Amino acid sequence: LADNADVALVNFYADWCRFSQMLHPIFEEASNVIKEEYPDKSQVVFARVDCDQHSDIAQRYRISKYPTLKLFRNGMMMKREYRGQRSVTAIADYIRQQKSNPIREVQDLEEINSLDRSRRNIVGYFEQKDSDNYRTFERVANILHDDCVFVSAFGAISKAERFSGDNVIYKPPGENAPDMVYLGSLTNFDLIYAWTQDKCVPLVREITFENGEELTEEGLPFLILFHMKDDLESLEKFQQEVARQLISEKGTINFLHADCDKFRHPLLHIQKTPADCPVIAIDSFRHMYVFPDFSDLSVPGKLKQFVLDLHSGKLHREFHHGPDPTDVAPGQPIQDLASSPPESSFQKLAPSEHRYTLLREKDEL
């Protein structure tokens, strides 16, 4: 059911958990309220997963605390979990909001010229609303509306932009940034979703105190560039090298950049201060590892090796035991330095029962 519904809210719970028990009747009642408004099961579904009985499902969706409410659209899990109040009204409102149309329809092409150019905008020009092309566009907008602004124009209004048929374009941030046109099939959901996601979700995202928790919940380690806010040159270099060396690692690690000044505390974990920036580090949620020298960034393959060494366990091993020996005589113990890599600074945000948070550190700065 959850796979086919436009919107599914799934309650991952454990019977022994007091908060899960408290949520049950509320979740049940919210489900009944919404069922009256959306009786069609293809529109909205409420579902529950007992994580003790279905630990494989809990693992697949990286559930590590109970209860966790996750939103799915057409079977695809959304990154942001439900974090609102656990009341019937709040949950029902949240679902209504998810069902509201994420696409603004313009009545005049002049409105396109006055779009907020500090945002990422996706504009669709369609002959008619009742078409497969538009329905695919709608599905994409439903999933990515937190990351981009979606706008559409129809019929006579959009005619000037449809000289070769229906058309979708991306307007990147910046007053004079040139438009980019989607050239693939408009009915191929996977293609247009991949293209739109690539435009709406930058490869290297900024981590802030506000979104730190959300990024942590994606469950992937961080590769972070710490740079001074006005040092855009280092950021550009980092973005280029990530795109050049690490595009194949996209699903295994999150590429982020952070303001050195705001994130003094995480820097302290690796014995650095803003004066040392730019600094590149990996946070595995257990430990932090520093990329030895920022100027090595452009050495082909060096950044990629750093990330591969995390995945293979080499960073952890070398921190404890010194550089990997080339050959060890049988029975020869490897010297243990008995120290440990600096602790993760985002571990406090990482899903766990002990959820005090990095955000507190903001007040100590």
Short mmCIF file of C-alpha atoms in Angstrom, two decimals:
data_model
loop_
_atom_site.label_atom_id
_atom_site.label_comp_id
_atom_site.label_asym_id
_atom_site.label_seq_id
_atom_site.Cartn_x
_atom_site.Cartn_y
_atom_site.Cartn_z
CA LEU A 1 0.00 0.00 0.00
CA ALA A 2 2.67 2.48 1.04
CA ASP A 3 4.40 1.88 -2.29
CA ASN A 4 1.43 3.03 -4.34
CA ALA A 5 0.06 5.87 -2.24
CA ASP A 6 0.84 9.49 -3.12
CA VAL A 7 1.61 10.04 0.56
CA ALA A 8 2.23 7.43 3.26
CA LEU A 9 3.04 8.21 6.88
CA VAL A 10 4.80 5.28 8.52
CA ASN A 11 5.12 4.91 12.29
CA PHE A 12 8.24 2.88 13.16
CA TYR A 13 7.72 1.77 16.75
CA ALA A 14 8.77 -0.71 19.41
CA ASP A 15 6.26 -2.23 21.84
CA TRP A 16 8.52 -1.80 24.87
CA CYS A 17 8.97 1.93 24.19
CA ARG A 18 6.78 4.16 26.35
CA PHE A 19 6.65 6.93 23.75
CA SER A 20 5.59 4.42 21.08
CA GLN A 21 2.75 3.30 23.35
CA MET A 22 1.67 6.92 23.90
CA LEU A 23 1.66 7.62 20.17
CA HIS A 24 -0.50 4.60 19.17
CA PRO A 25 -3.98 6.02 19.93
CA ILE A 26 -3.02 9.46 18.56
CA PHE A 27 -1.69 7.97 15.31
CA GLU A 28 -4.82 5.81 15.02
CA GLU A 29 -7.16 8.77 15.46
CA ALA A 30 -5.23 11.01 13.06
CA SER A 31 -5.48 8.19 10.53
CA ASN A 32 -9.29 8.11 10.95
CA VAL A 33 -9.60 11.89 10.56
CA ILE A 34 -7.57 11.81 7.34
CA LYS A 35 -9.41 8.75 6.02
CA GLU A 36 -12.63 10.79 6.01
CA GLU A 37 -11.01 13.54 3.96
CA TYR A 38 -9.07 11.21 1.64
CA PRO A 39 -11.03 7.93 1.49
CA ASP A 40 -9.08 6.82 -1.60
CA LYS A 41 -6.17 4.61 -0.45
CA SER A 42 -4.07 5.68 -3.41
CA GLN A 43 -3.99 9.21 -1.93
CA VAL A 44 -2.98 8.74 1.70
CA VAL A 45 -2.03 5.73 3.79
CA PHE A 46 -1.10 5.47 7.48
CA ALA A 47 1.04 2.42 8.30
CA ARG A 48 2.91 0.98 11.29
CA VAL A 49 6.06 -1.13 11.51
CA ASP A 50 6.96 -3.09 14.64
CA CYS A 51 10.76 -2.71 14.53
CA ASP A 52 11.39 -5.64 16.87
CA GLN A 53 9.54 -8.04 14.59
CA HIS A 54 10.80 -6.44 11.38
CA SER A 55 14.36 -5.45 12.26
CA ASP A 56 15.37 -5.85 8.58
CA ILE A 57 12.93 -3.08 7.59
CA ALA A 58 14.07 -0.88 10.49
CA GLN A 59 17.69 -1.32 9.37
CA ARG A 60 16.91 -0.60 5.74
CA TYR A 61 15.41 2.76 6.70
CA ARG A 62 18.08 3.46 9.36
CA ILE A 63 15.62 3.68 12.24
CA SER A 64 17.53 4.10 15.49
CA LYS A 65 15.03 5.71 17.85
CA TYR A 66 11.36 5.10 18.61
CA PRO A 67 8.86 6.11 17.58
CA THR A 68 10.06 7.59 14.28
CA LEU A 69 7.51 8.95 11.79
CA LYS A 70 8.69 8.87 8.19
CA LEU A 71 6.96 10.23 5.11
CA PHE A 72 6.95 8.25 1.86
CA ARG A 73 5.82 9.50 -1.56
CA ASN A 74 5.00 6.87 -4.16
CA GLY A 75 7.13 4.44 -2.14
CA MET A 76 10.13 6.76 -1.89
CA MET A 77 11.20 7.76 1.63
CA MET A 78 11.60 11.49 2.19
CA LYS A 79 14.76 12.68 3.93
CA ARG A 80 13.01 14.73 6.59
CA GLU A 81 11.16 12.82 9.25
CA TYR A 82 8.02 14.21 10.90
CA ARG A 83 9.12 16.31 13.85
CA GLY A 84 5.96 18.21 14.70
CA GLN A 85 3.80 17.81 17.77
CA ARG A 86 2.48 14.35 18.47
CA SER A 87 -1.16 15.36 18.49
CA VAL A 88 -4.07 14.38 16.24
CA THR A 89 -4.48 17.95 14.95
CA ALA A 90 -0.78 18.46 14.20
CA ILE A 91 -0.38 15.13 12.39
CA ALA A 92 -3.59 15.65 10.36
CA ASP A 93 -2.47 19.21 9.44
CA TYR A 94 0.92 17.88 8.37
CA ILE A 95 -0.74 15.42 5.98
CA ARG A 96 -3.06 18.12 4.56
CA GLN A 97 -0.02 20.28 3.97
CA GLN A 98 1.71 17.37 2.18
CA LYS A 99 -1.36 17.04 -0.03
CA SER A 100 -1.40 20.72 -0.96
CA ASN A 101 -0.08 21.55 -4.44
CA PRO A 102 3.66 22.34 -4.36
CA ILE A 103 3.53 24.03 -7.79
CA ARG A 104 2.57 27.68 -8.21
CA GLU A 105 0.65 28.34 -11.40
CA VAL A 106 1.43 31.69 -13.04
CA GLN A 107 -1.15 33.67 -15.01
CA ASP A 108 1.34 35.81 -16.86
CA LEU A 109 4.93 35.20 -18.05
CA GLU A 110 5.93 38.48 -16.37
CA GLU A 111 5.62 36.60 -13.07
CA ILE A 112 8.51 34.38 -14.17
CA ASN A 113 10.75 37.46 -14.44
CA SER A 114 9.98 38.42 -10.87
CA LEU A 115 10.88 35.04 -9.33
CA ASP A 116 13.11 35.19 -6.26
CA ARG A 117 16.53 34.63 -7.84
CA SER A 118 18.18 33.80 -4.53
CA ARG A 119 16.28 30.47 -4.72
CA ARG A 120 16.58 27.55 -7.11
CA ASN A 121 13.58 27.66 -9.47
CA ILE A 122 12.19 24.93 -11.75
CA VAL A 123 9.70 26.22 -14.32
CA GLY A 124 7.46 23.98 -16.42
CA TYR A 125 5.68 25.22 -19.57
CA PHE A 126 2.84 22.88 -20.57
CA GLU A 127 0.12 22.84 -23.19
CA GLN A 128 -2.36 21.39 -20.71
CA LYS A 129 -2.67 20.37 -17.11
CA ASP A 130 -4.37 17.06 -17.86
CA SER A 131 -1.34 15.42 -19.46
CA ASP A 132 1.24 12.74 -18.66
CA ASN A 133 3.99 15.36 -18.96
CA TYR A 134 2.48 17.52 -16.23
CA ARG A 135 1.64 14.54 -14.00
CA THR A 136 5.31 13.48 -14.04
CA PHE A 137 6.37 17.06 -13.27
CA GLU A 138 3.94 17.05 -10.33
CA ARG A 139 5.41 13.85 -8.89
CA VAL A 140 8.90 15.34 -9.02
CA ALA A 141 7.71 18.59 -7.40
CA ASN A 142 6.02 16.67 -4.59
CA ILE A 143 9.34 15.10 -3.64
CA LEU A 144 11.70 18.05 -4.14
CA HIS A 145 9.57 21.05 -3.15
CA ASP A 146 11.69 21.68 -0.03
CA ASP A 147 14.78 22.11 -2.18
CA CYS A 148 13.43 24.08 -5.15
CA VAL A 149 10.56 26.43 -6.01
CA PHE A 150 8.29 24.88 -8.66
CA VAL A 151 6.31 27.06 -11.06
CA SER A 152 4.13 26.19 -14.06
CA ALA A 153 2.36 27.94 -16.92
CA PHE A 154 -0.27 26.44 -19.26
CA GLY A 155 -1.92 26.91 -22.63
CA ALA A 156 -1.81 30.31 -24.29
CA ILE A 157 0.26 31.80 -21.45
CA SER A 158 3.10 29.32 -21.96
CA LYS A 159 2.88 29.15 -25.76
CA ALA A 160 5.90 31.40 -26.40
CA GLU A 161 8.08 28.98 -24.41
CA ARG A 162 6.77 25.85 -26.14
CA PHE A 163 8.09 26.24 -29.67
CA SER A 164 9.30 22.63 -29.61
CA GLY A 165 6.69 21.18 -27.25
CA ASP A 166 6.31 21.14 -23.45
CA ASN A 167 9.42 22.42 -21.75
CA VAL A 168 11.04 22.36 -18.28
CA ILE A 169 13.85 24.72 -17.32
CA TYR A 170 16.01 25.35 -14.27
CA LYS A 171 16.77 28.90 -13.17
CA PRO A 172 19.80 28.73 -10.85
CA PRO A 173 20.35 31.25 -8.04
CA GLY A 174 21.81 34.59 -9.18
CA GLU A 175 20.25 37.44 -11.17
CA ASN A 176 22.17 36.71 -14.36
CA ALA A 177 22.66 32.96 -14.08
CA PRO A 178 21.71 31.36 -17.42
CA ASP A 179 18.74 28.98 -17.61
CA MET A 180 19.34 25.27 -18.13
CA VAL A 181 16.90 23.26 -20.24
CA TYR A 182 15.83 19.67 -19.52
CA LEU A 183 16.37 17.72 -22.74
CA GLY A 184 15.10 14.25 -21.80
CA SER A 185 11.68 12.63 -22.01
CA LEU A 186 9.06 14.44 -19.91
CA THR A 187 7.21 11.24 -19.12
CA ASN A 188 10.27 9.36 -17.86
CA PHE A 189 10.02 9.93 -14.10
CA ASP A 190 13.47 8.51 -13.25
CA LEU A 191 15.21 10.73 -15.79
CA ILE A 192 13.48 13.99 -14.94
CA TYR A 193 13.72 13.28 -11.20
CA ALA A 194 17.48 12.64 -11.45
CA TRP A 195 17.96 15.83 -13.50
CA THR A 196 15.86 17.95 -11.12
CA GLN A 197 17.48 16.51 -8.01
CA ASP A 198 20.89 17.29 -9.48
CA LYS A 199 19.82 20.92 -9.95
CA CYS A 200 17.91 21.34 -6.67
CA VAL A 201 20.21 19.52 -4.26
CA PRO A 202 23.77 20.81 -4.69
CA LEU A 203 26.54 18.20 -4.57
CA VAL A 204 28.23 20.15 -1.76
CA ARG A 205 25.69 21.48 0.74
CA GLU A 206 26.23 23.95 3.55
CA ILE A 207 25.84 22.58 7.05
CA THR A 208 24.44 25.01 9.62
CA PHE A 209 23.19 24.75 13.18
CA GLU A 210 19.68 24.70 11.74
CA ASN A 211 20.04 21.76 9.34
CA GLY A 212 22.76 19.77 11.15
CA GLU A 213 20.34 17.34 12.69
CA GLU A 214 18.55 16.66 9.42
CA LEU A 215 21.81 16.02 7.59
CA THR A 216 22.94 13.67 10.34
CA GLU A 217 19.71 11.71 10.00
CA GLU A 218 20.59 10.85 6.42
CA GLY A 219 22.97 8.44 8.14
CA LEU A 220 26.05 9.02 5.96
CA PRO A 221 29.44 10.22 7.25
CA PHE A 222 30.44 13.82 6.45
CA LEU A 223 33.28 15.09 4.30
CA ILE A 224 33.46 18.73 5.39
CA LEU A 225 35.34 21.75 4.15
CA PHE A 226 35.66 24.32 6.94
CA HIS A 227 36.27 27.71 5.32
CA MET A 228 35.89 31.39 6.17
CA LYS A 229 32.55 32.71 4.92
CA ASP A 230 34.14 35.07 2.38
CA ASP A 231 36.70 32.51 1.17
CA LEU A 232 34.73 31.39 -1.88
CA GLU A 233 37.86 30.36 -3.77
CA SER A 234 38.53 27.37 -1.46
CA LEU A 235 34.86 26.40 -1.67
CA GLU A 236 34.97 26.48 -5.46
CA LYS A 237 38.13 24.33 -5.50
CA PHE A 238 36.53 21.85 -3.11
CA GLN A 239 33.33 21.69 -5.20
CA GLN A 240 35.37 21.08 -8.35
CA GLU A 241 37.43 18.29 -6.83
CA VAL A 242 34.39 16.62 -5.25
CA ALA A 243 32.68 16.67 -8.66
CA ARG A 244 35.84 15.43 -10.39
CA GLN A 245 36.98 12.72 -7.94
CA LEU A 246 34.03 11.72 -5.81
CA ILE A 247 30.88 11.66 -7.90
CA SER A 248 30.86 7.83 -7.64
CA GLU A 249 30.86 8.12 -3.81
CA LYS A 250 27.71 10.25 -3.73
CA GLY A 251 25.61 7.62 -1.94
CA THR A 252 28.27 6.73 0.66
CA ILE A 253 29.24 10.10 2.16
CA ASN A 254 27.75 13.61 2.37
CA PHE A 255 29.78 16.49 0.94
CA LEU A 256 29.41 19.59 3.08
CA HIS A 257 30.94 22.97 3.78
CA ALA A 258 30.81 24.92 7.02
CA ASP A 259 31.60 28.43 8.22
CA CYS A 260 34.85 28.21 10.26
CA ASP A 261 33.80 31.02 12.48
CA LYS A 262 30.45 29.50 13.47
CA PHE A 263 31.87 26.00 13.80
CA ARG A 264 34.82 26.82 16.05
CA HIS A 265 33.79 24.06 18.42
CA PRO A 266 33.96 21.16 15.93
CA LEU A 267 37.32 22.57 14.79
CA LEU A 268 38.60 22.39 18.35
CA HIS A 269 37.92 18.65 18.27
CA ILE A 270 40.65 18.37 15.63
CA GLN A 271 42.98 20.90 17.30
CA LYS A 272 42.27 23.61 14.74
CA THR A 273 41.08 27.20 14.93
CA PRO A 274 39.60 29.48 12.24
CA ALA A 275 43.16 30.72 11.59
CA ASP A 276 43.97 27.25 10.18
CA CYS A 277 41.13 27.32 7.66
CA PRO A 278 40.55 26.08 5.02
CA VAL A 279 40.54 22.61 6.60
CA ILE A 280 39.05 19.39 5.24
CA ALA A 281 37.92 16.67 7.63
CA ILE A 282 35.79 13.53 7.72
CA ASP A 283 33.33 13.03 10.56
CA SER A 284 32.32 9.37 10.78
CA PHE A 285 30.00 10.06 13.78
CA ARG A 286 32.50 8.18 15.91
CA HIS A 287 35.66 10.08 15.14
CA MET A 288 37.00 12.96 13.09
CA TYR A 289 39.92 12.60 10.67
CA VAL A 290 41.80 15.50 9.09
CA PHE A 291 42.87 15.62 5.45
CA PRO A 292 46.60 16.27 5.93
CA ASP A 293 47.09 19.27 3.66
CA PHE A 294 44.51 21.45 1.91
CA SER A 295 46.98 22.20 -0.90
CA ASP A 296 46.96 18.46 -1.80
CA LEU A 297 43.31 18.86 -2.80
CA SER A 298 44.16 19.17 -6.49
CA VAL A 299 46.56 16.18 -6.52
CA PRO A 300 44.63 13.69 -8.69
CA GLY A 301 42.94 11.00 -6.64
CA LYS A 302 44.16 12.26 -3.25
CA LEU A 303 40.76 13.33 -1.92
CA LYS A 304 39.16 10.15 -3.24
CA GLN A 305 41.79 8.02 -1.48
CA PHE A 306 41.01 9.84 1.79
CA VAL A 307 37.35 8.84 1.47
CA LEU A 308 38.17 5.26 0.41
CA ASP A 309 40.49 4.97 3.43
CA LEU A 310 37.54 5.83 5.65
CA HIS A 311 35.38 3.10 4.11
CA SER A 312 38.13 0.46 4.30
CA GLY A 313 38.78 1.23 7.97
CA LYS A 314 42.31 2.39 7.15
CA LEU A 315 41.89 5.86 8.70
CA HIS A 316 40.74 4.33 11.95
CA ARG A 317 43.47 1.69 11.93
CA GLU A 318 46.28 4.09 11.10
CA PHE A 319 45.17 6.50 13.77
CA HIS A 320 45.47 3.76 16.38
CA HIS A 321 48.51 1.88 15.06
CA GLY A 322 50.50 4.33 12.95
CA PRO A 323 50.91 3.93 9.16
CA ASP A 324 49.95 0.53 7.80
CA PRO A 325 53.16 -1.54 7.68
CA THR A 326 53.99 -2.98 4.29
CA ASP A 327 54.74 -6.37 5.77
CA VAL A 328 54.62 -7.71 9.29
CA ALA A 329 56.69 -10.70 10.36
CA PRO A 330 54.49 -13.50 11.76
CA GLY A 331 53.64 -12.93 15.41
CA GLN A 332 55.07 -9.39 15.31
CA PRO A 333 52.69 -7.15 17.27
CA ILE A 334 51.76 -3.84 15.68
CA GLN A 335 52.43 -1.10 18.19
CA ASP A 336 49.19 0.34 19.54
CA LEU A 337 49.46 4.04 20.23
CA ALA A 338 46.57 3.60 22.66
CA SER A 339 45.18 6.97 21.73
CA SER A 340 41.97 7.54 19.88
CA PRO A 341 41.06 9.83 16.98
CA PRO A 342 39.31 13.04 18.04
CA GLU A 343 35.68 12.40 18.84
CA SER A 344 33.02 13.21 16.33
CA SER A 345 31.58 16.65 16.85
CA PHE A 346 28.27 15.72 15.24
CA GLN A 347 27.88 12.48 17.14
CA LYS A 348 25.68 14.34 19.59
CA LEU A 349 23.30 14.95 16.72
CA ALA A 350 23.51 11.44 15.37
CA PRO A 351 20.40 9.41 16.06
CA SER A 352 20.69 7.79 19.48
CA GLU A 353 18.92 7.70 22.79
CA HIS A 354 21.31 10.33 24.17
CA ARG A 355 20.27 13.26 22.11
CA TYR A 356 21.93 16.30 23.54
CA THR A 357 23.07 18.32 20.65
CA LEU A 358 25.75 20.29 18.90
CA LEU A 359 23.31 23.19 18.85
CA ARG A 360 24.01 23.70 22.56
CA GLU A 361 27.61 24.40 21.70
CA LYS A 362 26.46 27.47 19.81
CA ASP A 363 25.65 29.10 23.13
CA GLU A 364 29.10 28.34 24.49
CA LEU A 365 31.00 29.99 21.66
#
